[in-house]
mmCIF file of C-alpha atoms in Angstrom:
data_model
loop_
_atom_site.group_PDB
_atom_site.id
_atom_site.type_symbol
_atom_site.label_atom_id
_atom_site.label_comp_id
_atom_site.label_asym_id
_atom_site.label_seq_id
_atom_site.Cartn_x
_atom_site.Cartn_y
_atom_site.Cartn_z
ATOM 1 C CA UNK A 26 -47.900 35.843 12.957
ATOM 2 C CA UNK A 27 -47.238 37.582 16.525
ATOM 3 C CA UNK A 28 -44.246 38.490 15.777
ATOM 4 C CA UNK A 29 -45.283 40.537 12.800
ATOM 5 C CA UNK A 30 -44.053 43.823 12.885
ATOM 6 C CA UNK A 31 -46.110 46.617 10.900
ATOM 7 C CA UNK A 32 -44.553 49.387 9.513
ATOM 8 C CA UNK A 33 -46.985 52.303 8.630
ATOM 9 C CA UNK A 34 -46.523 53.819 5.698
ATOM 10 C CA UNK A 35 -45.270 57.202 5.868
ATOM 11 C CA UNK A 36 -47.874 59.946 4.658
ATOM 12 C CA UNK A 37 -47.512 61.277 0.928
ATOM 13 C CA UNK A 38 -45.250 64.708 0.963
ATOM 14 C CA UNK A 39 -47.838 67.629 1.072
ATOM 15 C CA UNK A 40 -47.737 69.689 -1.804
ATOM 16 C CA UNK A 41 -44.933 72.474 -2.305
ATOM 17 C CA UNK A 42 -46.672 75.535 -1.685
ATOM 18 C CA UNK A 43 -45.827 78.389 -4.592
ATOM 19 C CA UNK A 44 -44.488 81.218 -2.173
ATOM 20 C CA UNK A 45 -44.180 83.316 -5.175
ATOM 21 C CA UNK A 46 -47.716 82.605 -6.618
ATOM 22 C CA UNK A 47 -49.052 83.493 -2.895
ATOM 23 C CA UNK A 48 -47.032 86.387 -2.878
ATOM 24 C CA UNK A 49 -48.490 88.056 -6.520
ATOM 25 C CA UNK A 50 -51.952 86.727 -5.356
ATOM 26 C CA UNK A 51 -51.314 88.809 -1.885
ATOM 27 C CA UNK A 52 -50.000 91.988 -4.044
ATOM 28 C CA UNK A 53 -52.853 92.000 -6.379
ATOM 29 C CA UNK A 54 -55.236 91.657 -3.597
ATOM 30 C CA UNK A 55 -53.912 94.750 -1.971
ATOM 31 C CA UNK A 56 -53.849 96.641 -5.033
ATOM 32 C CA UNK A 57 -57.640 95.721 -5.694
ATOM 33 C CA UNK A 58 -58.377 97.613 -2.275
ATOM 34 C CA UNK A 59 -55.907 100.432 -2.819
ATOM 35 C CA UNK A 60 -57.919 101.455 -6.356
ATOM 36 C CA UNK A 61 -61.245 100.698 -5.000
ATOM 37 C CA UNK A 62 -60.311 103.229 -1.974
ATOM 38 C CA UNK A 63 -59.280 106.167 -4.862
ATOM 39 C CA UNK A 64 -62.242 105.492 -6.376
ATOM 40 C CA UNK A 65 -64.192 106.276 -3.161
ATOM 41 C CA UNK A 66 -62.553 108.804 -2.518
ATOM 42 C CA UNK A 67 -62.981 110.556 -6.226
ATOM 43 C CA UNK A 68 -66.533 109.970 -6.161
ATOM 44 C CA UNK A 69 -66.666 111.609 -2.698
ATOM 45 C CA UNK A 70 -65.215 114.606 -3.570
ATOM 46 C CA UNK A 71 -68.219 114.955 -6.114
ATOM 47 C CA UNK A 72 -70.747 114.722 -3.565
ATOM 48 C CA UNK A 73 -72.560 118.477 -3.243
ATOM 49 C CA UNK A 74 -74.170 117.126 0.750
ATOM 50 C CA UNK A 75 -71.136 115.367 2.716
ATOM 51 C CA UNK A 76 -69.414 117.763 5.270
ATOM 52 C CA UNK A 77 -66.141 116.024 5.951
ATOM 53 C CA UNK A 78 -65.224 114.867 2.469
ATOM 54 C CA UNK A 79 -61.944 116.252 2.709
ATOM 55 C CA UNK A 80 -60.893 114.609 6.086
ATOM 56 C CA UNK A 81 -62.909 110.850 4.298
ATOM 57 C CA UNK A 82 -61.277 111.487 1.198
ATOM 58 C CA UNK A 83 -58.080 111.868 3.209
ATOM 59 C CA UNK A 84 -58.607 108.780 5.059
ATOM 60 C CA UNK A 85 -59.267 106.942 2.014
ATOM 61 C CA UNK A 86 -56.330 107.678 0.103
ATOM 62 C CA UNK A 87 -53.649 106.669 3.184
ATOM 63 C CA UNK A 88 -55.507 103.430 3.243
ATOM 64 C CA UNK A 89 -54.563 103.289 -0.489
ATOM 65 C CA UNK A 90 -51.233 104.023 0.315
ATOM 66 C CA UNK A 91 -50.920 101.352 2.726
ATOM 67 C CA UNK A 92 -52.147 98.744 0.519
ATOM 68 C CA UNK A 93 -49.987 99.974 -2.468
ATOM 69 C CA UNK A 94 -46.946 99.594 0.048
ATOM 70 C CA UNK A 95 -48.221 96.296 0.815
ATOM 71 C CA UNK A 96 -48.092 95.223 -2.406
ATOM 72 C CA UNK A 97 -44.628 97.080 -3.029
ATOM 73 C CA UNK A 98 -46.003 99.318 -5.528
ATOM 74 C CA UNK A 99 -43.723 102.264 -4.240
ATOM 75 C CA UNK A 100 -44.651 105.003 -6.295
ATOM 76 C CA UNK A 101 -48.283 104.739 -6.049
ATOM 77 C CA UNK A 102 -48.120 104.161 -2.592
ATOM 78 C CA UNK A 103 -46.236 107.748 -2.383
ATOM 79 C CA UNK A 104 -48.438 109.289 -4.609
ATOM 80 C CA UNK A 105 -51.550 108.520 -2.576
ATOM 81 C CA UNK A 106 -49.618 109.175 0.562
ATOM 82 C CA UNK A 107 -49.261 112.718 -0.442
ATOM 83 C CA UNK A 108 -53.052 113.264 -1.924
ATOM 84 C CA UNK A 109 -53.641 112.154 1.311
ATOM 85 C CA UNK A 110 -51.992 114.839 3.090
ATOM 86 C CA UNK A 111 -52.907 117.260 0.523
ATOM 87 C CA UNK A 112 -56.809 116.487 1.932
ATOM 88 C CA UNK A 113 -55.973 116.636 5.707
ATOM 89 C CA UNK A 114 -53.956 120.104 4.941
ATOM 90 C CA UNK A 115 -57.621 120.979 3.168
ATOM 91 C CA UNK A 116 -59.228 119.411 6.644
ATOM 92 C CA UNK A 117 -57.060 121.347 8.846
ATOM 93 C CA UNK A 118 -55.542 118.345 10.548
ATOM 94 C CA UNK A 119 -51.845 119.825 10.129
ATOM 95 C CA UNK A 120 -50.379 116.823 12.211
ATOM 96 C CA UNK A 121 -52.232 114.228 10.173
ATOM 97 C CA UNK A 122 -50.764 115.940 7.013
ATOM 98 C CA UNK A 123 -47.181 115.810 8.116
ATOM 99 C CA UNK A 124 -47.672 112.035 9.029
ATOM 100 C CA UNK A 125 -49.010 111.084 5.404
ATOM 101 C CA UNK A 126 -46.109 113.533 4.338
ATOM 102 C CA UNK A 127 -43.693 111.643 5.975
ATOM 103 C CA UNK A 128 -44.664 108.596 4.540
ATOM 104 C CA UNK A 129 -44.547 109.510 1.140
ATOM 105 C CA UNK A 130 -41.018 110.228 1.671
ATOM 106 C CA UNK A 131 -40.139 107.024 3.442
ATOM 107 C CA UNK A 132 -41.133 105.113 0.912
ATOM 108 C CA UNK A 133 -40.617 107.603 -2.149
ATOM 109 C CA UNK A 134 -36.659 107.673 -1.497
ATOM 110 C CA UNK A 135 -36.496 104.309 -2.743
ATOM 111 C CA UNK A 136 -38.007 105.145 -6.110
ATOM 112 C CA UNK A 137 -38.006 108.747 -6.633
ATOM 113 C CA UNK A 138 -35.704 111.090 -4.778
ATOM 114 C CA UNK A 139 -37.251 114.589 -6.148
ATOM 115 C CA UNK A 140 -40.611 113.696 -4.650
ATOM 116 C CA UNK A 141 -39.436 112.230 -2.088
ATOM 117 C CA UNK A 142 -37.534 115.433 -1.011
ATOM 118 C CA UNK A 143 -40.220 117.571 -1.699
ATOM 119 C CA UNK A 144 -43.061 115.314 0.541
ATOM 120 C CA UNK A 145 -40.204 115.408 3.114
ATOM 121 C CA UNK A 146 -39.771 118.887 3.084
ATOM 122 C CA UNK A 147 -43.916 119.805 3.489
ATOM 123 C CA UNK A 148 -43.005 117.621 6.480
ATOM 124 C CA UNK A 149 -40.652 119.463 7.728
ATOM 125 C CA UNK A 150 -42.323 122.622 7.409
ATOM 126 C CA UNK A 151 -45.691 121.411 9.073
ATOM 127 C CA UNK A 152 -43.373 119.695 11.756
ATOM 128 C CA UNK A 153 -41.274 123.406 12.723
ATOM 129 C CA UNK A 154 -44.291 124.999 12.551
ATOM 130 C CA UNK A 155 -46.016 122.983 15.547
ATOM 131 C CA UNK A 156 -42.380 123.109 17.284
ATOM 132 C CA UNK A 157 -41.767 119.213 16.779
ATOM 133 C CA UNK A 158 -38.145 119.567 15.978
ATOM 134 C CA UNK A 159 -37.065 115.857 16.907
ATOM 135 C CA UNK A 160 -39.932 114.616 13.629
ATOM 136 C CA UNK A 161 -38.404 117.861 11.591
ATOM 137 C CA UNK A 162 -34.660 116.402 12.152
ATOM 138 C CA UNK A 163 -35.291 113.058 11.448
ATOM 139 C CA UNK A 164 -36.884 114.049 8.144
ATOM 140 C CA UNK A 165 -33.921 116.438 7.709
ATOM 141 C CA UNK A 166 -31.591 113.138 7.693
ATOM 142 C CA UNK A 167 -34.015 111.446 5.436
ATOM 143 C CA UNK A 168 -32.931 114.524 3.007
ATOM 144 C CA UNK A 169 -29.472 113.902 3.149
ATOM 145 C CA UNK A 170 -29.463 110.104 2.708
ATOM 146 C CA UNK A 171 -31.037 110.519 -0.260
ATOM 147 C CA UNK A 172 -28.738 113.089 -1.880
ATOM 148 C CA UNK A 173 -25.811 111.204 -0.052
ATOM 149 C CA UNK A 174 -27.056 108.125 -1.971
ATOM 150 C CA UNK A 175 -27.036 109.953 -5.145
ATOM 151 C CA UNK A 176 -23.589 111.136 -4.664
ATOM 152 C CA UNK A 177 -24.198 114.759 -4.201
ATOM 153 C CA UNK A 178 -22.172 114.997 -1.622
ATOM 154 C CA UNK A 179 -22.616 119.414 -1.064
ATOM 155 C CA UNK A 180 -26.276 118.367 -0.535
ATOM 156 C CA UNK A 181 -26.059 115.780 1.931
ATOM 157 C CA UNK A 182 -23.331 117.876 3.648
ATOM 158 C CA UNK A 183 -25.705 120.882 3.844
ATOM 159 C CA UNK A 184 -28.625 118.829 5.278
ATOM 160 C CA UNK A 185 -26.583 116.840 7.799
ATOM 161 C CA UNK A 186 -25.303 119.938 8.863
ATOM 162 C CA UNK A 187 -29.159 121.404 9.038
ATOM 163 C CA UNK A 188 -30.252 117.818 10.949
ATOM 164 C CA UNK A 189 -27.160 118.603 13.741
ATOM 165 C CA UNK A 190 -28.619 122.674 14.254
ATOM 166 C CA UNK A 191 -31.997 121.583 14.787
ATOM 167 C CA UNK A 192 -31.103 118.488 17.245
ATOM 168 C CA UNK A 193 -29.360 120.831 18.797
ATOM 169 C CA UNK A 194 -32.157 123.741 19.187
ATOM 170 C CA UNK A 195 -34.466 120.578 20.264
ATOM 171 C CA UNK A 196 -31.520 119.645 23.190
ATOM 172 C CA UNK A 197 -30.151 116.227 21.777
ATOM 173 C CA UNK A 198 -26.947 117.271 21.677
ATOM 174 C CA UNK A 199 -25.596 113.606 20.655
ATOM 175 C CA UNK A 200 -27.777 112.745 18.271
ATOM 176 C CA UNK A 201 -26.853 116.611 16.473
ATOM 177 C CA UNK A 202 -23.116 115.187 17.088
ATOM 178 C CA UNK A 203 -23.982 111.887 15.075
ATOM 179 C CA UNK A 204 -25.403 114.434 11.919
ATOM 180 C CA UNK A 205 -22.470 116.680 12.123
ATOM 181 C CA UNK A 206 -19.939 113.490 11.967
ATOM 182 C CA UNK A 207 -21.468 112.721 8.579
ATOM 183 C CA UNK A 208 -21.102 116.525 7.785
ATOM 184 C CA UNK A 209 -17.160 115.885 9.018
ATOM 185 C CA UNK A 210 -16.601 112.506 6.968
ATOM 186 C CA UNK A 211 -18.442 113.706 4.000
ATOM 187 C CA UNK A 212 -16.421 116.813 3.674
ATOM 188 C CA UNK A 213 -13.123 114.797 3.752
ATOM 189 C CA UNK A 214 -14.445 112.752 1.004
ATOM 190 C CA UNK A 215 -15.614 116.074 -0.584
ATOM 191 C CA UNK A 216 -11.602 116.973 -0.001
ATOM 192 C CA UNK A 217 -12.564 120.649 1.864
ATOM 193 C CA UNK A 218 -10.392 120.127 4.533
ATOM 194 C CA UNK A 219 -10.589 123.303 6.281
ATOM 195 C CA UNK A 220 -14.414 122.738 6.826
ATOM 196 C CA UNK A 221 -13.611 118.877 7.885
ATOM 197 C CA UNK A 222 -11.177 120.317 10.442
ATOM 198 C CA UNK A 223 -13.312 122.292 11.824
ATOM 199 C CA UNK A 224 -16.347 119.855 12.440
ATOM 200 C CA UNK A 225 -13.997 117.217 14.144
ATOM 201 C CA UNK A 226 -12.208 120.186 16.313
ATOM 202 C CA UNK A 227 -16.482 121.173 17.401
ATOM 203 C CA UNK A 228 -16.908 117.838 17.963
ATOM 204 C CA UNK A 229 -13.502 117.007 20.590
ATOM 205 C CA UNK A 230 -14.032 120.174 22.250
ATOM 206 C CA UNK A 231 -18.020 118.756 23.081
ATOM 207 C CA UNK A 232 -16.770 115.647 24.275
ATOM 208 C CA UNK A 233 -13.924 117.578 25.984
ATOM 209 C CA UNK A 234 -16.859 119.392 27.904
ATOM 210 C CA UNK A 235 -18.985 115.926 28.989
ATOM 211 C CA UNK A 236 -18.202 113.052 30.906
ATOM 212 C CA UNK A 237 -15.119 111.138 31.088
ATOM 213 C CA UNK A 238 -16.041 108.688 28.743
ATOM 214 C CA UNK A 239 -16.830 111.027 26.108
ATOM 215 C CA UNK A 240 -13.726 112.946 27.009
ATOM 216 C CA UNK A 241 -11.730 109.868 25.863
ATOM 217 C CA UNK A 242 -13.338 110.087 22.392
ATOM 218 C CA UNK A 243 -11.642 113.813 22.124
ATOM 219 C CA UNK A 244 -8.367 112.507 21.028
ATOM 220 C CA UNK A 245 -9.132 111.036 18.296
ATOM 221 C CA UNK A 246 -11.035 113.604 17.121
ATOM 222 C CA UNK A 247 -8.277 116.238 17.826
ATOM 223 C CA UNK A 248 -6.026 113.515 15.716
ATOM 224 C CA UNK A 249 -8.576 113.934 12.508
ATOM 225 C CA UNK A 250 -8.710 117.519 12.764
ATOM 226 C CA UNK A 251 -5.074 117.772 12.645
ATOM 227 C CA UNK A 252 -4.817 115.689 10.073
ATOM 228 C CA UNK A 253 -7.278 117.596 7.875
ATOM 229 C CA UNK A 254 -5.768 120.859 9.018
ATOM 230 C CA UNK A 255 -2.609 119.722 8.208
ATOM 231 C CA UNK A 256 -3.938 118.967 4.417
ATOM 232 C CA UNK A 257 -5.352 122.719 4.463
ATOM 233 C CA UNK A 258 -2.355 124.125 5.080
ATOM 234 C CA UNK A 259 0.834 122.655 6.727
ATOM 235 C CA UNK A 260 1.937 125.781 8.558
ATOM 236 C CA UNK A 261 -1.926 126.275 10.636
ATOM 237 C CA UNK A 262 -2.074 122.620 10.996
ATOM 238 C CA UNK A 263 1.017 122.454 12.955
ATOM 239 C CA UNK A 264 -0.398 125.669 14.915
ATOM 240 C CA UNK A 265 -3.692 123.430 15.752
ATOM 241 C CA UNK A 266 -1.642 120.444 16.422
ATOM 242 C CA UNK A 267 0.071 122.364 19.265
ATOM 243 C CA UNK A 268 -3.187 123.673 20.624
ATOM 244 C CA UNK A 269 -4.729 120.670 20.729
ATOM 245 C CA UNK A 270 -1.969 118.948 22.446
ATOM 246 C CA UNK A 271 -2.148 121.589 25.507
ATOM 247 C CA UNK A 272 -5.759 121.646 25.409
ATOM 248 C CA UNK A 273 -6.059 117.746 25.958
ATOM 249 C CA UNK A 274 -4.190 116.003 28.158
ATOM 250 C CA UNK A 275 -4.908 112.210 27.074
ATOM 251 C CA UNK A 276 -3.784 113.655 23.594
ATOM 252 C CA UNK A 277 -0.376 115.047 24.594
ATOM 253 C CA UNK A 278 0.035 111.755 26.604
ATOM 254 C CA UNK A 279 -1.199 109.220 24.000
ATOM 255 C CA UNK A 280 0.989 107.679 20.542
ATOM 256 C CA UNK A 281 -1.211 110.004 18.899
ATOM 257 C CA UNK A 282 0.329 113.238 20.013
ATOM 258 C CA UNK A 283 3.984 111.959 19.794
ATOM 259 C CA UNK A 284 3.257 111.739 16.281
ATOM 260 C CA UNK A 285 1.702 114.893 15.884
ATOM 261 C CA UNK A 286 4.800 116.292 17.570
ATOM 262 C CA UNK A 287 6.562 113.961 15.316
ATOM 263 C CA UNK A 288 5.018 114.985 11.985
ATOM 264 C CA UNK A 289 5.150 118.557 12.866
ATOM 265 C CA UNK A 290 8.786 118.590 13.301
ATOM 266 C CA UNK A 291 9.330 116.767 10.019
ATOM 267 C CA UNK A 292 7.538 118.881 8.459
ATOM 268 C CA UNK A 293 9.282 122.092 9.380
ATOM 269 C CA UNK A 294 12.027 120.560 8.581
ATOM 270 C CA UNK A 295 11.051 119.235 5.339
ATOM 271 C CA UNK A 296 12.805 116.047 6.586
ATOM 272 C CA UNK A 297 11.140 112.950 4.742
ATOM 273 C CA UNK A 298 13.469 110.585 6.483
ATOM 274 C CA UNK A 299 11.832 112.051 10.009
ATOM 275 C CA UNK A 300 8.411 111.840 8.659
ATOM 276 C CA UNK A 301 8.849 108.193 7.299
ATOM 277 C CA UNK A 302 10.070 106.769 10.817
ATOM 278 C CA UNK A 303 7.306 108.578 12.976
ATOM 279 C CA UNK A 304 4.528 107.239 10.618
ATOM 280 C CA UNK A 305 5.872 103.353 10.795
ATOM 281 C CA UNK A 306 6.712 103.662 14.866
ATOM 282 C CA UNK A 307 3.042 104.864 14.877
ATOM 283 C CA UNK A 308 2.049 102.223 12.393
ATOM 284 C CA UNK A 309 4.135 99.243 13.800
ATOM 285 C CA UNK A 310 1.435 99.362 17.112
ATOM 286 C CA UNK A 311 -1.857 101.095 15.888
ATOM 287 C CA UNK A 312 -2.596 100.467 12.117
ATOM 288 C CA UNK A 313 -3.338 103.035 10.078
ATOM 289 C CA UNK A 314 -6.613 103.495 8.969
ATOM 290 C CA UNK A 315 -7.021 104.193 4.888
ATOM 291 C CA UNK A 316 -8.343 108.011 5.711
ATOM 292 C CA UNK A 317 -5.015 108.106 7.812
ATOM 293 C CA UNK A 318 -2.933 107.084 5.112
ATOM 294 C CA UNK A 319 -4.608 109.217 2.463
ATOM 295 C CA UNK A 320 -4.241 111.677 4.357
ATOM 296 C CA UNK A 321 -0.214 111.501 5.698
ATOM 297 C CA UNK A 322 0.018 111.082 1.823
ATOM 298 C CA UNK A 323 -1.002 114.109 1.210
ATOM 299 C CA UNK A 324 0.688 116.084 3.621
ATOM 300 C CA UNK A 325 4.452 114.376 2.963
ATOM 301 C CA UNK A 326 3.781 115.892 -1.101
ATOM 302 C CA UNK A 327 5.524 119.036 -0.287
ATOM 303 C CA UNK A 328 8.229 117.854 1.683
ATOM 304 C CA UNK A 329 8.637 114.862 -1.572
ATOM 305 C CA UNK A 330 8.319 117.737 -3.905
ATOM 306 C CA UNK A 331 11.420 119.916 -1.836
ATOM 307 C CA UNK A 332 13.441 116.272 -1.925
ATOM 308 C CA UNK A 333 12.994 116.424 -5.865
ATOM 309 C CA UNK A 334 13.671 119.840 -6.364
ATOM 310 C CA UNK A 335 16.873 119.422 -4.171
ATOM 311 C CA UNK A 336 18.052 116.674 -5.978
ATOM 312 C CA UNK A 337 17.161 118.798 -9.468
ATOM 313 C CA UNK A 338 18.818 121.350 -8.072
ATOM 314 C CA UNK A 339 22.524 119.124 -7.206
ATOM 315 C CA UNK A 340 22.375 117.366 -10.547
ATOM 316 C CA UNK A 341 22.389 120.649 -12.197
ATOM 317 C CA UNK A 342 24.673 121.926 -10.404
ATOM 318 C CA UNK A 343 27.019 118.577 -10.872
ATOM 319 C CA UNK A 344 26.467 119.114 -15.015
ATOM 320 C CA UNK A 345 27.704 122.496 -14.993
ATOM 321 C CA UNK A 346 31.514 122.821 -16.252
ATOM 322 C CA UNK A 347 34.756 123.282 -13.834
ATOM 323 C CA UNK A 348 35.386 127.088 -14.972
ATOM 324 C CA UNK A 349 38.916 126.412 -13.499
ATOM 325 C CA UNK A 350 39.664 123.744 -15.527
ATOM 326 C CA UNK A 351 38.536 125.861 -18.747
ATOM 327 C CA UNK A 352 41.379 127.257 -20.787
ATOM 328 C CA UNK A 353 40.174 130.201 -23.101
ATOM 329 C CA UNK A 354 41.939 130.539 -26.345
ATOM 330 C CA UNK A 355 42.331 133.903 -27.422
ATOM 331 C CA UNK A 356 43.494 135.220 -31.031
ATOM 332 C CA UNK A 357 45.886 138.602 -30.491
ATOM 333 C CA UNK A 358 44.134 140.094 -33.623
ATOM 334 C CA UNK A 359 40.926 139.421 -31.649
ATOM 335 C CA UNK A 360 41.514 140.659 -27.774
ATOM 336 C CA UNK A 361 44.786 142.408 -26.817
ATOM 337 C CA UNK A 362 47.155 140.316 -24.311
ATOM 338 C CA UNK A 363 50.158 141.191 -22.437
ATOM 339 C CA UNK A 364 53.588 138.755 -22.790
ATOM 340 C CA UNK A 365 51.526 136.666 -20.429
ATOM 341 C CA UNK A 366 49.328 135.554 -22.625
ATOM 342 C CA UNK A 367 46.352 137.434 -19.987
ATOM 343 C CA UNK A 368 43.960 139.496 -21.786
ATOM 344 C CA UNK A 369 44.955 143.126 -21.160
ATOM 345 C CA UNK A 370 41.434 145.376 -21.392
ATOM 346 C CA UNK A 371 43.548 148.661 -19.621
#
């Protein structure tokens, strides 16, 4: 028939392919090589006639390491990382050393923070040592993640703060900035509000210093200071907030410093009706953040804690008799009176 039409037949569905089988297949592959490459370089290391074992052997075990961090075997991979560098320190091939170093502690911090740390730190060491501050800082940061990440807050604090001096001995004065905002938001978590002051007051009067962009980012900084000063201890805070306020004029001009001028005056007047309308007229344009909150909190406590003991204070007061209205009975064979009836004591 010419008018026939012939529909081909689609082609059968290929085959699923396993992804996962691949992927174990692929991992056990790569961890074939890895051991073969520490056996090498063991048997290497026994040979009485080769010169450069140490810098082969070296060689050897950061190809192990790569394939063990192929197949996401973490730990090994670190391990060999660090024999690795271990063997170029033996080579004298400091730069090489720090490299497989550095490694180790990339990927040791996701399975083992100690060793990490420690890998990290023969890094940094190496790294100061040949005056490569920028490799020495970012291993420095590397530090604190990993205490930050295992909540030891005084740790990550300390090596932030370490990361932002050497950025800054190296010139890079905003990347040292970044390190010492972590330094500033950890300590507020951390609740040492004097220190977290002072970071965020370093850091306005550095962008006070640069470019008119920057200088922008001062009042808000100026703001958190405050804030944390204000925590520390009302009576300096207030002091700051007043310095700060003559010292930048986008703050004095800005819904931030009316509210500093705001809270301070509540505050000195232990007024928690004063404090409670500055925070909303702030609040009812510019939402608070939850630091912000937490933090106005913390500083209307004392004036709450006056309110309560005022109010202690009138109720007791209120509970206590009307001596005027008290009429004393007095026996005559107790206390002499006169034909009065008034005690006579002359």
């Amino acid at each position: 028939d010419p008018f026939l039409i012939v529909v081909p037949l689609a082609p059968p569905f290929a085959p699923k392919t396993d992804m996962s089988g691949f992927a174990q297949q692929s991992a056990a592959r790569a961890r074939g090589l890895a051991t073969s490459k520490i056996a090498e370089a063991e048997k290497l290391q026994k040979s009485w006639f080769k010169t450069n074992k140490n810098e082969d052997a070296a060689q050897l075990y950061k190809e192990a390491g790569h394939q063990f961090k192929a197949a996401k075997d973490l730990q090994d991979a670190g391990e060999s990382y660090v024999k690795a560098a271990q063997y170029f320190q033996r080579a004298d091939m400091l730069g090489e050393a720090a490299m497989s170093f550095s490694d180790a502690a990339t990927v040791l911090k996701e399975v083992d923070a100690s060793e990490a740390i420690s890998a990290a730190r023969q890094a940094i060491s190496i790294y100061q040592g040949q005056g490569r501050f920028s490799q020495a800082g970012r291993l420095t940061t590397l530090i604190a993640e990993v205490y930050e990440a295992s909540g030891d807050e005084q740790q990550a604090m300390e090596n932030y703060q370490e990361a932002y001096e050497i950025c800054i001995a190296d010139n890079q004065p905003q990347k040292a900035h970044k390190w010492l905002h972590k330094v500033g938001d950890l300590a507020v978590k951390a609740a040492q509000y004097q220190k977290a002051g002072e970071v965020f007051e370093t850091m306005a009067d550095f962008c006070l210093s640069e470019t008119r962009l920057q200088q922008a980012n001062a009042k808000n900084l100026y703001t958190r200071a405050w804030l944390c000063y204000m925590v520390y201890d009302s009576l300096f805070g207030s002091q700051k907030g007043q310095e700060f306020l003559e010292k930048d004029y986008n703050l004095a001009e800005s819904r931030e410093g009316e509210l500093i001028r705001e809270i301070n005056g509540a505050v000195e007047a232990m007024d928690e009706a004063q404090f409670t309308v500055a925070v909303n007229v702030y609040n009812e344009v510019s939402r608070l953040s939850p630091e912000f909150i937490s933090l106005l909190l913390k500083i209307r406590e004392p004036i709450e804690a006056a309110a309560e003991a005022a109010e202690q204070d009138k109720g007791a007061e209120e509970d206590l008799p009307d001596l005027d209205a008290v009429k004393i009975d007095v026996a005559d064979d107790v206390l002499p009176v006169n034909e009065e009836g008034e005690v006579d004591l002359t």
